[in-house]
PDB file of C-alpha atoms and ligand atoms in Angstrom:
ATOM      1  CA  MET A   1      38.322 135.799  34.099  1.00 43.00           C
ATOM      2  CA  SER A   2      38.520 133.652  37.198  1.00 44.00           C
ATOM      3  CA  HIS A   3      36.522 130.690  35.876  1.00 44.00           C
ATOM      4  CA  THR A   4      37.580 127.808  33.702  1.00 48.00           C
ATOM      5  CA  LEU A   5      34.535 125.796  32.592  1.00 59.00           C
ATOM      6  CA  PHE A   6      31.679 127.980  33.735  1.00 71.00           C
ATOM      7  CA  PRO A   7      31.396 131.529  35.038  1.00 69.00           C
ATOM      8  CA  ARG A   8      30.932 131.375  38.812  1.00 94.00           C
ATOM      9  CA  PHE A   9      30.202 134.963  39.776  1.00 98.00           C
ATOM     10  CA  ILE A  10      27.225 136.113  37.749  1.00 98.00           C
ATOM     11  CA  SER A  11      25.448 139.442  38.205  1.00 98.00           C
ATOM     12  CA  PHE A  12      22.150 140.688  36.797  1.00 98.00           C
ATOM     13  CA  GLU A  13      21.517 144.301  35.932  1.00 98.00           C
ATOM     14  CA  GLY A  14      18.934 146.566  34.362  1.00 97.00           C
ATOM     15  CA  ILE A  15      16.557 149.380  35.225  1.00 94.00           C
ATOM     16  CA  ASP A  16      13.723 148.747  37.666  1.00 89.00           C
ATOM     17  CA  GLY A  17      10.911 146.842  35.941  1.00 86.00           C
ATOM     18  CA  ALA A  18      13.176 144.979  33.495  1.00 87.00           C
ATOM     19  CA  GLY A  19      12.083 141.546  34.792  1.00 87.00           C
ATOM     20  CA  LYS A  20      15.205 140.314  36.593  1.00 92.00           C
ATOM     21  CA  SER A  21      13.334 139.085  39.633  1.00 90.00           C
ATOM     22  CA  THR A  22      11.284 136.495  37.742  1.00 91.00           C
ATOM     23  CA  HIS A  23      14.286 135.002  35.956  1.00 96.00           C
ATOM     24  CA  ILE A  24      17.046 134.858  38.568  1.00 97.00           C
ATOM     25  CA  PRO A  25      15.340 132.318  40.897  1.00 97.00           C
ATOM     26  CA  ARG A  26      14.434 130.244  37.841  1.00 96.00           C
ATOM     27  CA  LEU A  27      18.069 130.230  36.699  1.00 97.00           C
ATOM     28  CA  ALA A  28      19.146 129.217  40.220  1.00 97.00           C
ATOM     29  CA  GLU A  29      16.794 126.217  40.089  1.00 97.00           C
ATOM     30  CA  HIS A  30      17.960 125.332  36.591  1.00 97.00           C
ATOM     31  CA  LEU A  31      21.635 125.326  37.651  1.00 96.00           C
ATOM     32  CA  ARG A  32      20.873 123.384  40.853  1.00 97.00           C
ATOM     33  CA  ALA A  33      19.119 120.739  38.748  1.00 97.00           C
ATOM     34  CA  GLN A  34      22.382 120.437  36.817  1.00 95.00           C
ATOM     35  CA  GLY A  35      24.191 119.727  40.094  1.00 95.00           C
ATOM     36  CA  GLN A  36      25.697 123.143  40.767  1.00 95.00           C
ATOM     37  CA  ASP A  37      25.969 124.522  44.281  1.00 96.00           C
ATOM     38  CA  VAL A  38      24.258 127.887  43.831  1.00 98.00           C
ATOM     39  CA  LEU A  39      24.165 130.919  46.115  1.00 98.00           C
ATOM     40  CA  LEU A  40      21.376 133.340  45.252  1.00 98.00           C
ATOM     41  CA  THR A  41      21.911 136.807  46.673  1.00 98.00           C
ATOM     42  CA  ARG A  42      21.260 140.491  45.988  1.00 98.00           C
ATOM     43  CA  GLU A  43      22.504 144.047  46.391  1.00 98.00           C
ATOM     44  CA  PRO A  44      22.075 146.179  48.282  1.00 98.00           C
ATOM     45  CA  GLY A  45      21.679 143.338  50.785  1.00 98.00           C
ATOM     46  CA  GLY A  46      22.745 139.732  51.140  1.00 98.00           C
ATOM     47  CA  THR A  47      23.900 139.952  54.797  1.00 98.00           C
ATOM     48  CA  ALA A  48      22.097 140.992  57.995  1.00 98.00           C
ATOM     49  CA  LEU A  49      24.021 144.285  58.056  1.00 98.00           C
ATOM     50  CA  ALA A  50      23.620 144.987  54.354  1.00 98.00           C
ATOM     51  CA  GLU A  51      19.879 144.255  54.496  1.00 98.00           C
ATOM     52  CA  LYS A  52      19.570 146.877  57.271  1.00 98.00           C
ATOM     53  CA  LEU A  53      21.487 149.331  55.099  1.00 98.00           C
ATOM     54  CA  ARG A  54      19.170 148.418  52.201  1.00 98.00           C
ATOM     55  CA  GLN A  55      16.124 149.537  54.187  1.00 98.00           C
ATOM     56  CA  MET A  56      17.743 152.914  54.866  1.00 98.00           C
ATOM     57  CA  ILE A  57      19.010 153.344  51.314  1.00 97.00           C
ATOM     58  CA  LEU A  58      15.625 152.558  49.764  1.00 97.00           C
ATOM     59  CA  HIS A  59      13.461 154.561  52.158  1.00 96.00           C
ATOM     60  CA  ASP A  60      15.373 157.307  54.042  1.00 97.00           C
ATOM     61  CA  ALA A  61      16.187 160.713  52.546  1.00 96.00           C
ATOM     62  CA  MET A  62      19.949 161.274  52.032  1.00 97.00           C
ATOM     63  CA  ASP A  63      22.331 163.070  49.719  1.00 95.00           C
ATOM     64  CA  ALA A  64      24.112 161.433  46.792  1.00 95.00           C
ATOM     65  CA  LEU A  65      27.443 160.933  48.609  1.00 96.00           C
ATOM     66  CA  THR A  66      25.767 159.293  51.618  1.00 97.00           C
ATOM     67  CA  GLU A  67      23.827 157.048  49.245  1.00 98.00           C
ATOM     68  CA  ALA A  68      27.004 156.019  47.395  1.00 98.00           C
ATOM     69  CA  LEU A  69      28.933 155.382  50.638  1.00 98.00           C
ATOM     70  CA  LEU A  70      26.146 153.241  52.119  1.00 98.00           C
ATOM     71  CA  MET A  71      25.840 151.292  48.867  1.00 98.00           C
ATOM     72  CA  PHE A  72      29.555 150.474  48.928  1.00 98.00           C
ATOM     73  CA  ALA A  73      29.535 149.787  52.688  1.00 98.00           C
ATOM     74  CA  ALA A  74      26.794 147.211  52.115  1.00 98.00           C
ATOM     75  CA  ARG A  75      28.806 145.780  49.203  1.00 98.00           C
ATOM     76  CA  ARG A  76      31.961 145.455  51.305  1.00 98.00           C
ATOM     77  CA  ASP A  77      30.170 143.470  54.003  1.00 98.00           C
ATOM     78  CA  HIS A  78      28.432 141.309  51.395  1.00 98.00           C
ATOM     79  CA  LEU A  79      31.669 140.573  49.544  1.00 98.00           C
ATOM     80  CA  GLN A  80      33.749 139.840  52.630  1.00 97.00           C
ATOM     81  CA  THR A  81      31.280 137.677  54.501  1.00 98.00           C
ATOM     82  CA  VAL A  82      29.224 136.004  51.768  1.00 98.00           C
ATOM     83  CA  ILE A  83      30.452 136.292  48.170  1.00 98.00           C
ATOM     84  CA  GLU A  84      34.202 135.675  48.593  1.00 97.00           C
ATOM     85  CA  PRO A  85      33.695 132.687  50.932  1.00 97.00           C
ATOM     86  CA  ALA A  86      31.111 131.212  48.537  1.00 97.00           C
ATOM     87  CA  LEU A  87      33.455 131.568  45.554  1.00 96.00           C
ATOM     88  CA  ALA A  88      36.292 130.058  47.589  1.00 95.00           C
ATOM     89  CA  ALA A  89      34.014 127.100  48.384  1.00 95.00           C
ATOM     90  CA  GLY A  90      33.391 126.539  44.670  1.00 95.00           C
ATOM     91  CA  LYS A  91      29.824 127.817  44.608  1.00 97.00           C
ATOM     92  CA  THR A  92      28.163 129.574  41.725  1.00 97.00           C
ATOM     93  CA  VAL A  93      27.075 133.022  42.924  1.00 98.00           C
ATOM     94  CA  LEU A  94      24.040 134.638  41.305  1.00 98.00           C
ATOM     95  CA  CYS A  95      23.889 138.258  42.435  1.00 98.00           C
ATOM     96  CA  ASP A  96      20.862 140.431  41.676  1.00 98.00           C
ATOM     97  CA  ARG A  97      22.756 143.697  40.964  1.00 98.00           C
ATOM     98  CA  PHE A  98      26.369 144.572  41.775  1.00 98.00           C
ATOM     99  CA  THR A  99      28.680 147.546  41.174  1.00 98.00           C
ATOM    100  CA  ASP A 100      27.419 148.268  37.658  1.00 98.00           C
ATOM    101  CA  ALA A 101      24.217 149.404  39.393  1.00 98.00           C
ATOM    102  CA  SER A 102      26.225 152.010  41.328  1.00 98.00           C
ATOM    103  CA  PHE A 103      27.688 153.363  38.092  1.00 98.00           C
ATOM    104  CA  ALA A 104      24.217 153.354  36.505  1.00 98.00           C
ATOM    105  CA  TYR A 105      22.099 154.734  39.397  1.00 97.00           C
ATOM    106  CA  GLN A 106      24.533 156.866  41.406  1.00 98.00           C
ATOM    107  CA  GLY A 107      26.799 157.783  38.472  1.00 98.00           C
ATOM    108  CA  GLY A 108      24.146 158.058  35.730  1.00 97.00           C
ATOM    109  CA  GLY A 109      20.865 158.716  37.531  1.00 96.00           C
ATOM    110  CA  ARG A 110      22.160 160.962  40.310  1.00 96.00           C
ATOM    111  CA  GLY A 111      25.046 162.412  38.304  1.00 97.00           C
ATOM    112  CA  PHE A 112      27.496 161.518  41.090  1.00 97.00           C
ATOM    113  CA  ASP A 113      31.246 161.748  40.380  1.00 97.00           C
ATOM    114  CA  VAL A 114      32.288 158.585  38.508  1.00 97.00           C
ATOM    115  CA  GLN A 115      35.935 158.917  39.597  1.00 98.00           C
ATOM    116  CA  VAL A 116      34.858 158.734  43.245  1.00 97.00           C
ATOM    117  CA  LEU A 117      32.822 155.624  42.392  1.00 98.00           C
ATOM    118  CA  GLN A 118      35.918 154.094  40.782  1.00 98.00           C
ATOM    119  CA  THR A 119      37.917 154.796  43.939  1.00 98.00           C
ATOM    120  CA  LEU A 120      35.236 153.233  46.126  1.00 98.00           C
ATOM    121  CA  GLU A 121      35.034 150.269  43.759  1.00 98.00           C
ATOM    122  CA  SER A 122      38.748 149.656  44.023  1.00 98.00           C
ATOM    123  CA  TRP A 123      38.803 149.989  47.851  1.00 97.00           C
ATOM    124  CA  VAL A 124      35.781 147.783  48.391  1.00 98.00           C
ATOM    125  CA  GLN A 125      36.354 145.066  45.820  1.00 98.00           C
ATOM    126  CA  THR A 126      40.052 144.428  46.356  1.00 97.00           C
ATOM    127  CA  SER A 127      41.092 142.282  49.339  1.00 94.00           C
ATOM    128  CA  PRO A 128      43.319 139.342  50.229  1.00 95.00           C
ATOM    129  CA  GLN A 129      40.266 137.155  49.580  1.00 93.00           C
ATOM    130  CA  SER A 130      40.088 138.418  45.999  1.00 93.00           C
ATOM    131  CA  GLY A 131      43.790 137.669  45.586  1.00 92.00           C
ATOM    132  CA  GLY A 132      44.612 141.375  45.748  1.00 94.00           C
ATOM    133  CA  VAL A 133      42.884 142.070  42.419  1.00 95.00           C
ATOM    134  CA  LEU A 134      39.635 143.898  41.747  1.00 97.00           C
ATOM    135  CA  ARG A 135      36.754 141.448  42.177  1.00 97.00           C
ATOM    136  CA  GLN A 136      34.242 141.758  39.338  1.00 97.00           C
ATOM    137  CA  PRO A 137      31.530 139.396  38.112  1.00 98.00           C
ATOM    138  CA  ASP A 138      32.695 136.902  35.472  1.00 97.00           C
ATOM    139  CA  VAL A 139      29.519 137.560  33.523  1.00 97.00           C
ATOM    140  CA  THR A 140      26.824 140.243  33.795  1.00 98.00           C
ATOM    141  CA  PHE A 141      23.410 139.665  32.262  1.00 98.00           C
ATOM    142  CA  TRP A 142      22.000 143.033  31.282  1.00 98.00           C
ATOM    143  CA  PHE A 143      18.206 143.131  31.031  1.00 98.00           C
ATOM    144  CA  ASP A 144      17.930 145.920  28.501  1.00 97.00           C
ATOM    145  CA  LEU A 145      14.530 147.594  28.326  1.00 95.00           C
ATOM    146  CA  PRO A 146      13.393 151.046  27.138  1.00 94.00           C
ATOM    147  CA  PRO A 147      12.660 153.173  30.242  1.00 93.00           C
ATOM    148  CA  ALA A 148       9.151 154.022  28.986  1.00 92.00           C
ATOM    149  CA  VAL A 149       8.231 150.315  28.893  1.00 91.00           C
ATOM    150  CA  ALA A 150       9.737 149.755  32.344  1.00 88.00           C
ATOM    151  CA  ALA A 151       7.716 152.690  33.708  1.00 86.00           C
ATOM    152  CA  GLN A 152       4.462 151.155  32.425  1.00 86.00           C
ATOM    153  CA  ARG A 153       5.326 147.829  34.070  1.00 85.00           C
ATOM    154  CA  LEU A 154       6.229 149.485  37.382  1.00 82.00           C
ATOM    155  CA  ALA A 155       3.078 151.623  37.473  1.00 81.00           C
ATOM    156  CA  ALA A 156       1.025 148.421  37.454  1.00 78.00           C
ATOM    157  CA  ALA A 157       3.127 146.696  40.102  1.00 74.00           C
ATOM    158  CA  ARG A 158       4.448 147.438  43.552  1.00 68.00           C
ATOM    159  CA  GLN A 159       4.686 150.323  45.974  1.00 79.00           C
ATOM    160  CA  ALA A 160       7.567 152.504  44.765  1.00 85.00           C
ATOM    161  CA  ASP A 161      10.783 152.920  46.797  1.00 91.00           C
ATOM    162  CA  ARG A 162      13.137 155.962  46.574  1.00 92.00           C
ATOM    163  CA  PHE A 163      14.519 154.773  43.221  1.00 91.00           C
ATOM    164  CA  GLU A 164      11.338 153.458  41.631  1.00 88.00           C
ATOM    165  CA  ALA A 165       9.638 156.783  42.439  1.00 88.00           C
ATOM    166  CA  GLN A 166      12.145 158.706  40.278  1.00 89.00           C
ATOM    167  CA  SER A 167      11.188 160.476  37.042  1.00 87.00           C
ATOM    168  CA  GLY A 168      11.426 159.122  33.510  1.00 89.00           C
ATOM    169  CA  ASP A 169      14.415 161.412  32.997  1.00 93.00           C
ATOM    170  CA  PHE A 170      16.255 159.666  35.866  1.00 94.00           C
ATOM    171  CA  PHE A 171      15.709 156.241  34.277  1.00 94.00           C
ATOM    172  CA  GLU A 172      16.796 157.530  30.851  1.00 96.00           C
ATOM    173  CA  LYS A 173      20.105 158.477  32.500  1.00 97.00           C
ATOM    174  CA  VAL A 174      20.362 155.134  34.327  1.00 97.00           C
ATOM    175  CA  ALA A 175      19.694 153.247  31.077  1.00 97.00           C
ATOM    176  CA  ALA A 176      22.283 155.332  29.207  1.00 97.00           C
ATOM    177  CA  ALA A 177      24.856 154.624  31.930  1.00 98.00           C
ATOM    178  CA  TYR A 178      24.174 150.868  31.675  1.00 98.00           C
ATOM    179  CA  ALA A 179      24.686 151.064  27.907  1.00 98.00           C
ATOM    180  CA  LYS A 180      27.973 152.889  28.460  1.00 97.00           C
ATOM    181  CA  ARG A 181      29.090 150.270  30.963  1.00 97.00           C
ATOM    182  CA  ALA A 182      28.154 147.456  28.554  1.00 98.00           C
ATOM    183  CA  ALA A 183      30.222 149.111  25.827  1.00 98.00           C
ATOM    184  CA  ALA A 184      33.183 149.460  28.211  1.00 97.00           C
ATOM    185  CA  TYR A 185      33.054 145.750  29.198  1.00 97.00           C
ATOM    186  CA  PRO A 186      31.916 143.995  26.000  1.00 97.00           C
ATOM    187  CA  THR A 187      33.089 140.507  26.989  1.00 96.00           C
ATOM    188  CA  ARG A 188      31.633 140.574  30.502  1.00 97.00           C
ATOM    189  CA  PHE A 189      28.240 142.078  29.587  1.00 98.00           C
ATOM    190  CA  LEU A 190      25.666 139.862  27.878  1.00 97.00           C
ATOM    191  CA  ARG A 191      22.650 141.837  26.691  1.00 97.00           C
ATOM    192  CA  LEU A 192      19.158 140.373  26.905  1.00 97.00           C
ATOM    193  CA  ASP A 193      16.288 141.958  25.020  1.00 97.00           C
ATOM    194  CA  ALA A 194      14.000 142.359  28.046  1.00 96.00           C
ATOM    195  CA  GLN A 195      11.168 143.806  25.954  1.00 95.00           C
ATOM    196  CA  GLN A 196      10.381 140.291  24.716  1.00 95.00           C
ATOM    197  CA  PRO A 197       7.790 138.101  26.501  1.00 94.00           C
ATOM    198  CA  PRO A 198       9.138 136.333  29.630  1.00 94.00           C
ATOM    199  CA  GLU A 199       9.568 132.926  27.914  1.00 95.00           C
ATOM    200  CA  SER A 200      11.681 134.505  25.194  1.00 96.00           C
ATOM    201  CA  VAL A 201      13.835 136.337  27.775  1.00 96.00           C
ATOM    202  CA  TRP A 202      14.307 133.000  29.563  1.00 96.00           C
ATOM    203  CA  GLN A 203      15.428 131.341  26.317  1.00 96.00           C
ATOM    204  CA  GLN A 204      17.995 134.115  25.805  1.00 95.00           C
ATOM    205  CA  LEU A 205      19.226 133.655  29.359  1.00 94.00           C
TER     206      LEU A 205
HETATM  207  P1  TMP B 301      16.254 145.976  43.463  1.00 90.53           P
HETATM  208  O1  TMP B 301      14.882 146.588  43.531  1.00 90.53           O
HETATM  209  O2  TMP B 301      16.599 145.466  42.099  1.00 90.53           O
HETATM  210  O3  TMP B 301      16.519 144.989  44.548  1.00 90.53           O
HETATM  211  O4  TMP B 301      17.300 147.177  43.701  1.00 90.53           O
HETATM  212  C1  TMP B 301      17.111 148.100  44.682  1.00 90.53           C
HETATM  213  C2  TMP B 301      17.327 149.486  44.152  1.00 90.53           C
HETATM  214  O5  TMP B 301      18.641 149.922  44.513  1.00 90.53           O
HETATM  215  C3  TMP B 301      17.186 149.632  42.659  1.00 90.53           C
HETATM  216  O6  TMP B 301      16.290 150.696  42.406  1.00 90.53           O
HETATM  217  C4  TMP B 301      18.555 150.014  42.198  1.00 90.53           C
HETATM  218  C5  TMP B 301      19.233 150.593  43.419  1.00 90.53           C
HETATM  219  N1  TMP B 301      20.669 150.397  43.472  1.00 90.53           N
HETATM  220  C6  TMP B 301      21.501 151.502  43.326  1.00 90.53           C
HETATM  221  O7  TMP B 301      21.027 152.617  43.163  1.00 90.53           O
HETATM  222  N2  TMP B 301      22.855 151.320  43.381  1.00 90.53           N
HETATM  223  C7  TMP B 301      23.432 150.094  43.589  1.00 90.53           C
HETATM  224  O8  TMP B 301      24.667 149.977  43.629  1.00 90.53           O
HETATM  225  C8  TMP B 301      22.549 148.959  43.747  1.00 90.53           C
HETATM  226  C9  TMP B 301      23.141 147.608  43.986  1.00 90.53           C
HETATM  227  C10 TMP B 301      21.186 149.161  43.676  1.00 90.53           C
END
């Protein structure tokens, strides 16, 4: 891991409706109150270009390869222009989703070729700025929630985008892919029981 005292690149993952969006800004405030210089960002997005790509990815019809390529194009721009410079400046980066989401949604949900995702991951996340090694989060908080519970929460909430409008079967596959990823990276992934009430999830975090 690239940190010494505290993890500096922290990502947050989970299926839609798992409650990430209430907790990440709160964690940012908590860390700022402790004197940390915090960058709060998200994927797909986090730069002007990547936010434009986000709009297309979430709302325009496309095939699975196009979706994967745009996701990694957005990630490349975000890494090069925002995340790597922030890490180099000693900031703590809180990123709402990162590459694990591509393995979960494109790999699991869409059934897209995981080897191609691994190739894209290695192209996109390795650069002189990363010291020539694959850039990964130091820690990933995984908001683990049964898909059926997430679906109930989403139904009561916002207008669905291309992902949120998917079937229960899709989210079962996404959730299974997250579990597989967590098992593959047991020291990086920290599981939160996101079925608990918000205050309890916050305490875990
Ligand atoms: P958000 O609603 O948490 O901001 O995420 C936007 C959607 O994009 C969410 O449904 C998950 C999806 N997504 C992917 O499919 N692959 C990815 O690599 C990322 C970062 C997000």
